[in-house]
Amino acid sequence: MQKEQAAKENHISSWMMFMLAAACGLIVANLYYAQTLVGPISVSTGLSSTAAGLIVTLTQIGYVVGLLFIVPLSDIVENRRLTIITLMVAVGALLVAAFAANAPLFLTASLFIGTGSVVAQILVPYATYLASEEQRG
């Protein structure tokens, strides 16, 4: 009886599962959006064609930094709080990148876009925690 009640408490609705899956997909896509736009971005920010590769490189470096230093915090900090903070970093960095008028500002934003994109690595275990045993897998 207690197992059935516990399973009902951990049941995740299908719309919530869809939202978490969509969020993970959109967040991870942040790592790849700039790859097809390197040319126009480098022209608008004044980057040379040789330095334009830094846009994608810094995003990937930020992602590695996040994997090394932010994702392990999910064992210490509440996942919901860490998710919100990391999402705020990603959204802020995306806004800065959208309005950046010069290369250093855009490249810094790219680094933080990568760092904030690790939130997908926090959402997946959180979704597992929310789901019942029957829904996992």
mmCIF file of C-alpha atoms in Angstrom:
data_model
loop_
_atom_site.group_PDB
_atom_site.id
_atom_site.type_symbol
_atom_site.label_atom_id
_atom_site.label_comp_id
_atom_site.label_asym_id
_atom_site.label_seq_id
_atom_site.Cartn_x
_atom_site.Cartn_y
_atom_site.Cartn_z
ATOM 1 C CA MET A 1 0.000 0.000 0.000
ATOM 2 C CA GLN A 2 2.803 2.432 0.857
ATOM 3 C CA LYS A 3 4.659 1.607 -2.377
ATOM 4 C CA GLU A 4 1.564 2.412 -4.444
ATOM 5 C CA GLN A 5 1.133 5.710 -2.623
ATOM 6 C CA ALA A 6 4.817 6.588 -3.069
ATOM 7 C CA ALA A 7 4.598 5.760 -6.786
ATOM 8 C CA LYS A 8 1.605 8.075 -7.183
ATOM 9 C CA GLU A 9 3.456 10.879 -5.403
ATOM 10 C CA ASN A 10 6.393 10.579 -7.834
ATOM 11 C CA HIS A 11 4.223 10.426 -10.962
ATOM 12 C CA ILE A 12 5.216 13.038 -13.534
ATOM 13 C CA SER A 13 2.571 14.261 -15.957
ATOM 14 C CA SER A 14 3.094 13.900 -19.692
ATOM 15 C CA TRP A 15 3.078 17.676 -20.259
ATOM 16 C CA MET A 16 5.815 18.106 -17.636
ATOM 17 C CA MET A 17 7.839 15.340 -19.271
ATOM 18 C CA PHE A 18 7.424 17.096 -22.635
ATOM 19 C CA MET A 19 8.445 20.439 -21.125
ATOM 20 C CA LEU A 20 11.590 18.979 -19.549
ATOM 21 C CA ALA A 21 12.543 17.192 -22.788
ATOM 22 C CA ALA A 22 11.951 20.341 -24.849
ATOM 23 C CA ALA A 23 13.933 22.422 -22.361
ATOM 24 C CA CYS A 24 16.885 20.026 -22.557
ATOM 25 C CA GLY A 25 16.820 20.075 -26.358
ATOM 26 C CA LEU A 26 16.630 23.860 -26.597
ATOM 27 C CA ILE A 27 19.306 24.376 -23.976
ATOM 28 C CA VAL A 28 21.753 21.988 -25.634
ATOM 29 C CA ALA A 29 21.056 23.670 -28.985
ATOM 30 C CA ASN A 30 22.614 26.844 -27.526
ATOM 31 C CA LEU A 31 25.967 25.131 -28.037
ATOM 32 C CA TYR A 32 25.396 24.839 -31.785
ATOM 33 C CA TYR A 33 23.359 27.887 -32.861
ATOM 34 C CA ALA A 34 26.428 30.038 -33.520
ATOM 35 C CA GLN A 35 28.145 27.498 -35.771
ATOM 36 C CA THR A 36 26.016 28.360 -38.790
ATOM 37 C CA LEU A 37 26.093 32.081 -38.021
ATOM 38 C CA VAL A 38 29.835 32.570 -37.522
ATOM 39 C CA GLY A 39 30.155 34.657 -40.705
ATOM 40 C CA PRO A 40 27.400 37.194 -39.960
ATOM 41 C CA ILE A 41 28.394 37.369 -36.280
ATOM 42 C CA SER A 42 32.039 38.072 -37.109
ATOM 43 C CA VAL A 43 31.028 40.839 -39.526
ATOM 44 C CA SER A 44 28.665 42.530 -37.054
ATOM 45 C CA THR A 45 31.098 42.347 -34.131
ATOM 46 C CA GLY A 46 34.221 43.213 -36.120
ATOM 47 C CA LEU A 47 36.011 39.891 -35.663
ATOM 48 C CA SER A 48 38.499 38.837 -38.309
ATOM 49 C CA SER A 49 37.791 35.609 -40.155
ATOM 50 C CA THR A 50 40.647 33.893 -38.317
ATOM 51 C CA ALA A 51 39.325 34.964 -34.912
ATOM 52 C CA ALA A 52 35.730 33.997 -35.774
ATOM 53 C CA GLY A 53 36.434 30.419 -34.721
ATOM 54 C CA LEU A 54 36.700 31.662 -31.150
ATOM 55 C CA ILE A 55 32.921 32.075 -31.050
ATOM 56 C CA VAL A 56 32.264 28.338 -31.116
ATOM 57 C CA THR A 57 35.463 27.460 -29.248
ATOM 58 C CA LEU A 58 34.643 29.677 -26.273
ATOM 59 C CA THR A 59 31.122 28.283 -26.105
ATOM 60 C CA GLN A 60 32.537 24.755 -25.931
ATOM 61 C CA ILE A 61 35.144 25.796 -23.338
ATOM 62 C CA GLY A 62 32.358 27.318 -21.239
ATOM 63 C CA TYR A 63 30.449 24.051 -21.493
ATOM 64 C CA VAL A 64 33.468 22.081 -20.266
ATOM 65 C CA VAL A 65 33.939 24.522 -17.380
ATOM 66 C CA GLY A 66 30.278 24.050 -16.468
ATOM 67 C CA LEU A 67 30.583 20.277 -16.630
ATOM 68 C CA LEU A 68 33.598 20.360 -14.361
ATOM 69 C CA PHE A 69 32.424 22.899 -11.800
ATOM 70 C CA ILE A 70 28.629 23.377 -11.951
ATOM 71 C CA VAL A 71 27.198 19.915 -12.601
ATOM 72 C CA PRO A 72 28.946 18.373 -9.560
ATOM 73 C CA LEU A 73 27.219 21.009 -7.431
ATOM 74 C CA SER A 74 23.933 19.203 -8.103
ATOM 75 C CA ASP A 75 24.999 16.688 -5.452
ATOM 76 C CA ILE A 76 25.319 19.487 -2.897
ATOM 77 C CA VAL A 77 22.811 22.179 -3.928
ATOM 78 C CA GLU A 78 19.103 21.581 -4.434
ATOM 79 C CA ASN A 79 18.551 20.777 -8.126
ATOM 80 C CA ARG A 80 15.664 23.197 -8.542
ATOM 81 C CA ARG A 81 17.682 26.129 -7.208
ATOM 82 C CA LEU A 82 20.764 25.198 -9.239
ATOM 83 C CA THR A 83 18.622 24.845 -12.367
ATOM 84 C CA ILE A 84 17.098 28.289 -11.919
ATOM 85 C CA ILE A 85 20.465 29.951 -11.297
ATOM 86 C CA THR A 86 22.102 28.223 -14.247
ATOM 87 C CA LEU A 87 19.165 29.064 -16.516
ATOM 88 C CA MET A 88 19.426 32.697 -15.461
ATOM 89 C CA VAL A 89 23.114 32.651 -16.445
ATOM 90 C CA ALA A 90 22.231 31.174 -19.844
ATOM 91 C CA VAL A 91 19.389 33.630 -20.494
ATOM 92 C CA GLY A 92 21.498 36.590 -19.391
ATOM 93 C CA ALA A 93 24.385 35.502 -21.610
ATOM 94 C CA LEU A 94 22.044 35.027 -24.573
ATOM 95 C CA LEU A 95 20.635 38.519 -24.071
ATOM 96 C CA VAL A 96 24.111 40.019 -23.847
ATOM 97 C CA ALA A 97 25.146 38.160 -27.008
ATOM 98 C CA ALA A 98 22.040 39.366 -28.835
ATOM 99 C CA PHE A 99 22.831 43.004 -28.129
ATOM 100 C CA ALA A 100 26.660 42.856 -28.132
ATOM 101 C CA ALA A 101 28.161 45.535 -30.331
ATOM 102 C CA ASN A 102 31.792 44.472 -30.040
ATOM 103 C CA ALA A 103 33.771 41.252 -30.174
ATOM 104 C CA PRO A 104 35.055 41.033 -26.576
ATOM 105 C CA LEU A 105 31.547 41.356 -25.163
ATOM 106 C CA PHE A 106 30.164 38.766 -27.577
ATOM 107 C CA LEU A 107 32.996 36.332 -26.885
ATOM 108 C CA THR A 108 32.505 36.690 -23.141
ATOM 109 C CA ALA A 109 28.794 36.044 -23.608
ATOM 110 C CA SER A 110 29.654 32.952 -25.681
ATOM 111 C CA LEU A 111 31.706 31.593 -22.797
ATOM 112 C CA PHE A 112 28.775 32.053 -20.400
ATOM 113 C CA ILE A 113 26.299 30.605 -22.916
ATOM 114 C CA GLY A 114 28.323 27.405 -22.827
ATOM 115 C CA THR A 115 28.559 27.485 -19.046
ATOM 116 C CA GLY A 116 24.802 27.985 -18.665
ATOM 117 C CA SER A 117 24.018 25.220 -21.139
ATOM 118 C CA VAL A 118 25.027 22.565 -18.618
ATOM 119 C CA VAL A 119 21.601 22.983 -17.045
ATOM 120 C CA ALA A 120 20.439 20.123 -19.297
ATOM 121 C CA GLN A 121 22.809 17.853 -17.378
ATOM 122 C CA ILE A 122 21.020 18.878 -14.188
ATOM 123 C CA LEU A 123 17.484 18.569 -15.567
ATOM 124 C CA VAL A 124 17.823 14.935 -16.663
ATOM 125 C CA PRO A 125 18.549 13.542 -13.158
ATOM 126 C CA TYR A 126 15.917 15.904 -11.756
ATOM 127 C CA ALA A 127 13.336 14.469 -14.159
ATOM 128 C CA THR A 128 14.332 10.977 -13.042
ATOM 129 C CA TYR A 129 13.746 12.011 -9.449
ATOM 130 C CA LEU A 130 10.290 13.365 -10.340
ATOM 131 C CA ALA A 131 9.234 10.266 -12.287
ATOM 132 C CA SER A 132 7.881 7.041 -10.859
ATOM 133 C CA GLU A 133 9.729 3.753 -11.436
ATOM 134 C CA GLU A 134 7.258 2.798 -14.159
ATOM 135 C CA GLN A 135 7.973 6.024 -16.074
ATOM 136 C CA ARG A 136 11.745 5.828 -15.943
ATOM 137 C CA GLY A 137 13.798 4.584 -18.851
#
